[in-house]
Tab-separated table of C-alpha atoms and ligand atoms in Angstrom:
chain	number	residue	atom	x	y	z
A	1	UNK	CA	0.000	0.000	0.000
A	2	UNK	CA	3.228	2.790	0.901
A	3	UNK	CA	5.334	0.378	-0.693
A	4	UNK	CA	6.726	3.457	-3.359
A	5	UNK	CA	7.824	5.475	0.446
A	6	UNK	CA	8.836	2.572	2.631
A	7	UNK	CA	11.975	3.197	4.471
A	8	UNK	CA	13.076	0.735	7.159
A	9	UNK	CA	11.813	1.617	10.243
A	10	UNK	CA	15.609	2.702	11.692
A	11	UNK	CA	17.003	5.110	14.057
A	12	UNK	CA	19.691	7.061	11.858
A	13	UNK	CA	22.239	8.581	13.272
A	14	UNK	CA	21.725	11.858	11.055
A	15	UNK	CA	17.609	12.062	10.291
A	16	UNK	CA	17.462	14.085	7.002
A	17	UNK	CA	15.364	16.460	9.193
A	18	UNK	CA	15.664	19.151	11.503
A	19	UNK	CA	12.767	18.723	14.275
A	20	UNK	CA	11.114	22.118	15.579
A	21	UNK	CA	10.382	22.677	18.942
A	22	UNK	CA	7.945	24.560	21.092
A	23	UNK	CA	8.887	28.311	21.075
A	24	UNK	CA	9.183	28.216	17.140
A	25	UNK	CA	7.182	30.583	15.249
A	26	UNK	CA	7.172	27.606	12.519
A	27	UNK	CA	4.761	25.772	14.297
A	28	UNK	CA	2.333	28.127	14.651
A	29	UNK	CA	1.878	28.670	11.105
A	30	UNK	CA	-1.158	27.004	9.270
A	31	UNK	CA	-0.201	24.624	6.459
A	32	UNK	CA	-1.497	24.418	2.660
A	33	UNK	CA	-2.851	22.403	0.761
A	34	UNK	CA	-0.381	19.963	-1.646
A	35	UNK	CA	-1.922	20.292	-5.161
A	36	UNK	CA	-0.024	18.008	-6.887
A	37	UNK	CA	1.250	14.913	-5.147
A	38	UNK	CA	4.507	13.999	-7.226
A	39	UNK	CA	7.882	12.608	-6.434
A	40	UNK	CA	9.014	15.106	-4.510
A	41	UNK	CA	6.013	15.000	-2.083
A	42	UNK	CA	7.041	11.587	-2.029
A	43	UNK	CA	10.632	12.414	-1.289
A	44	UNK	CA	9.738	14.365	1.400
A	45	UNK	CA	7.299	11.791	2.945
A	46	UNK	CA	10.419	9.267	3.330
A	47	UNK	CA	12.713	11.949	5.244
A	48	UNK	CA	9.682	12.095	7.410
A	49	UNK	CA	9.245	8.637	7.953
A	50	UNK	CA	13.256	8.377	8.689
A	51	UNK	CA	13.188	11.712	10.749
A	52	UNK	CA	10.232	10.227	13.104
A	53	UNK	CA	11.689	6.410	13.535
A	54	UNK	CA	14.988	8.093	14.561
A	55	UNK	CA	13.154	9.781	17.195
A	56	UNK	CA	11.359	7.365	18.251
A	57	UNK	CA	7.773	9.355	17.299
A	58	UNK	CA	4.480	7.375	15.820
A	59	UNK	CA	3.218	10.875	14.052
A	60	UNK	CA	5.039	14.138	12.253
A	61	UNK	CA	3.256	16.851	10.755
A	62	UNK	CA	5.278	18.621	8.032
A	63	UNK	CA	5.375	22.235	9.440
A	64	UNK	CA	7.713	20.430	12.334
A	65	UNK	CA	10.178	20.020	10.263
A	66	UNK	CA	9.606	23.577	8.850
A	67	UNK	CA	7.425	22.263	5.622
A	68	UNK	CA	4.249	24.371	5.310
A	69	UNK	CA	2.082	21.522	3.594
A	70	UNK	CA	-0.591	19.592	4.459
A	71	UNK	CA	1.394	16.502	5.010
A	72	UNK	CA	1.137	14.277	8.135
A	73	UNK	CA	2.761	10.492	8.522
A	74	UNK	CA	1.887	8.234	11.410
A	75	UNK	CA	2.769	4.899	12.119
A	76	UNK	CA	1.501	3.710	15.450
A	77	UNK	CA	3.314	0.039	15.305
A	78	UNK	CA	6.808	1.182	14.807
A	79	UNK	CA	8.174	-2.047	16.229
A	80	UNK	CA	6.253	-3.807	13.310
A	81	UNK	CA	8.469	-3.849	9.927
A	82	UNK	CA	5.128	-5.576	8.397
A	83	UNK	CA	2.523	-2.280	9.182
A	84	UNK	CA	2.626	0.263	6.917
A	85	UNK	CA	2.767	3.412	7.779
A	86	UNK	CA	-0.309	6.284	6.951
A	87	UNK	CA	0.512	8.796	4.923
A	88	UNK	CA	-2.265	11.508	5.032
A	89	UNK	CA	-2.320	14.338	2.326
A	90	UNK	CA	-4.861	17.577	3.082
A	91	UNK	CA	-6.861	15.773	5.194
A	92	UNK	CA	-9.954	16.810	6.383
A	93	UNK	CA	-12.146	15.515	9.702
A	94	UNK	CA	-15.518	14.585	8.270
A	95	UNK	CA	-17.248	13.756	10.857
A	96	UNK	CA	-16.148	12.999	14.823
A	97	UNK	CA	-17.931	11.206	17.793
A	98	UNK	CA	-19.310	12.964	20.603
A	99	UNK	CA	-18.070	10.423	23.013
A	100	UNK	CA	-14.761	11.480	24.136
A	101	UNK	CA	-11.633	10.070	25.826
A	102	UNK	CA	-8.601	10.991	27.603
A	103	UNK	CA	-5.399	9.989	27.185
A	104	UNK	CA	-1.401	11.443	27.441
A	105	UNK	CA	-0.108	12.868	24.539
A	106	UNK	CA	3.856	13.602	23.767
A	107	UNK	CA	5.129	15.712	20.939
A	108	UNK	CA	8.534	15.364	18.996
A	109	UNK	CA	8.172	19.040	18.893
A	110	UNK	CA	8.328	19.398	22.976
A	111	UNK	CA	10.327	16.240	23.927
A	112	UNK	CA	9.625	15.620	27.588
A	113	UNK	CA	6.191	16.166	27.987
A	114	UNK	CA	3.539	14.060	28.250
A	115	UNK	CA	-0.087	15.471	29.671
A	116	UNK	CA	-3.340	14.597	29.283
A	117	UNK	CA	-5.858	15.924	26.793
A	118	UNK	CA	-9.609	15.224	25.571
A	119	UNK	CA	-10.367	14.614	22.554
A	120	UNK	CA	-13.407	12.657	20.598
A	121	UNK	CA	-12.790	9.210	20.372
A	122	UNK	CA	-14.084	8.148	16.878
A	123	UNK	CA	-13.254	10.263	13.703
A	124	UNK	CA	-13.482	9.574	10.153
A	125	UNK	CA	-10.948	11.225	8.161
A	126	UNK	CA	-10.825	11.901	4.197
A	127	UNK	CA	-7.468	12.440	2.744
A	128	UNK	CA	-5.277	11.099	-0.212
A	129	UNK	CA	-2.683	8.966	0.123
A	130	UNK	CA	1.193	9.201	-1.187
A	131	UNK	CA	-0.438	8.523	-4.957
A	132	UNK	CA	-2.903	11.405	-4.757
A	133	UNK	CA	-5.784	8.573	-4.391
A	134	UNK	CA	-8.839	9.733	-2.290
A	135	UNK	CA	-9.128	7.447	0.649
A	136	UNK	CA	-11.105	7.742	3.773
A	137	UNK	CA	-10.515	6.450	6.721
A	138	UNK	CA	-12.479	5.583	10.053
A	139	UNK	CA	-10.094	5.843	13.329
A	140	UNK	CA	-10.332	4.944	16.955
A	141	UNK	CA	-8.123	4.028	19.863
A	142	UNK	CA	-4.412	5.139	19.336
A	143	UNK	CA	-4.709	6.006	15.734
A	144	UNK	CA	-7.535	8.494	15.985
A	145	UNK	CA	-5.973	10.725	18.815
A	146	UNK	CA	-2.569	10.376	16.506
A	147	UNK	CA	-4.533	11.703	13.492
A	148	UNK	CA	-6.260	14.533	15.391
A	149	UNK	CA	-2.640	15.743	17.463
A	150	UNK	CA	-0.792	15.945	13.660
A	151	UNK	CA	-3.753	17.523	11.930
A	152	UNK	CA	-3.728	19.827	15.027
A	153	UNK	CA	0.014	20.553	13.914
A	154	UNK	CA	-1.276	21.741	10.090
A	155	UNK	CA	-3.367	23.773	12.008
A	156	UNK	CA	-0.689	25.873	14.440
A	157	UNK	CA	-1.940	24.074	17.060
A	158	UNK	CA	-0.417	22.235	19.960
A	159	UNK	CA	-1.507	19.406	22.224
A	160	UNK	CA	-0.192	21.660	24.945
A	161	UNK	CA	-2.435	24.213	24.042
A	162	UNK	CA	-5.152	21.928	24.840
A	163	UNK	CA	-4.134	20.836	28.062
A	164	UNK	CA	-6.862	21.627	30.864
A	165	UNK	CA	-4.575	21.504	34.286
A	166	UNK	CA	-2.418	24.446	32.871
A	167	UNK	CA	-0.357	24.527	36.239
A	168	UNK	CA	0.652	21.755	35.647
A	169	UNK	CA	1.419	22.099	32.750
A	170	UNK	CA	3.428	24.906	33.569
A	171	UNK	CA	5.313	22.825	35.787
A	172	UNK	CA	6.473	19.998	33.413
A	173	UNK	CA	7.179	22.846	30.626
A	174	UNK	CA	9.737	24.605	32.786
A	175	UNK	CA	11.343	20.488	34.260
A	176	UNK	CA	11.983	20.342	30.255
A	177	UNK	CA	13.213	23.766	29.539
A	178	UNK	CA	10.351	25.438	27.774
A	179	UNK	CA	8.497	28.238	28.479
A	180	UNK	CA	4.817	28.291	29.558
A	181	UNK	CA	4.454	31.593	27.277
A	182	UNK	CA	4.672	29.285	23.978
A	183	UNK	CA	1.430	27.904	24.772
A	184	UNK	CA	-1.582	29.423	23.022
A	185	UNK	CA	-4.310	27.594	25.263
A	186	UNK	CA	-7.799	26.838	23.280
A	187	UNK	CA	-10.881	28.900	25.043
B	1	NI	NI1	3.199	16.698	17.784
């Protein structure tokens, strides 16, 4: 199904990619759309892939690594050589549950962190794949918080800035050197 991006699922000692991190006004930027997906979307989709196994990450969003597309890979079985990873090109939330659940999130963008945030459980998803295809796709668990954190990413947003218990918050932002300021919490 990726077969034309797979890349071995590897730490490298020098990703092709510089990651972002929390502070940087790259992130905060929204993304556009890709209107042609061609080889050197593709290109870029394997340097993603490499940059987030060598950080040990299950989702990057292209504006981390300073891209401002509409380009998001996850792979939530990085231990699995056989999974393939998703590859999700403008994608768009069509519809989401109301039932919600709460789990930790982390970021590659704010290494460190992990905090809880709410988000709906179910969501189906329509996107195209690394061949321009149309696909949809209907998520839960793992996979559907992954898709909504990185489409949050295309979007300038940050799981931090959904975070409810800001002081603490606060707290693990300074342990990990970043400052509370970058957040732009969600009224
Ligand atoms: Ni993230």
């Amino acid at each position: 199904m990726t077969s034309q991006v797979a890349v071995e699922k590897k730490k490298l000692e020098q990703p092709p990619l510089k990651i972002h991190y929390l502070g940087d006004r790259v992130l905060r930027q929204p993304a556009k759309r890709i209107n042609h997906v061609d080889n050197e979307v593709r290109q870029l989709v394997r340097e993603m892939l490499q940059t987030m196994y060598s950080a040990d990450g299950i989702g990057l969003a292209a504006p981390q690594v300073a891209v401002n597309k509409q380009l998001i890979v996850i792979d939530c079985e990085p231990e699995n050589p056989a999974a393939p990873p998703f590859v999700l090109i403008n994608a768009v939330i069509k519809s989401f549950s109301r039932d919600v659940c709460t789990d930790k999130e982390g970021c590659l963008s704010i290494p460190g962190v992990y905090m809880e945030v709410v988000r709906p459980e179910l969501i189906e998803v329509a996107y195209k794949d690394e061949q321009g295809r149309p696909r949809t796709l209907k998520a839960t668990g793992l996979l559907s918080r992954a898709i909504q954190h990185e489409m949050d990413h295309l979007n300038g947003v940050l799981f931090v800035d959904r975070v409810e218990n800001s002081l603490a918050l606060t707290e693990e932002l300074r342990k990990q050197g970043f400052s509370p300021q970058a957040v732009n919490p969600i009224p």
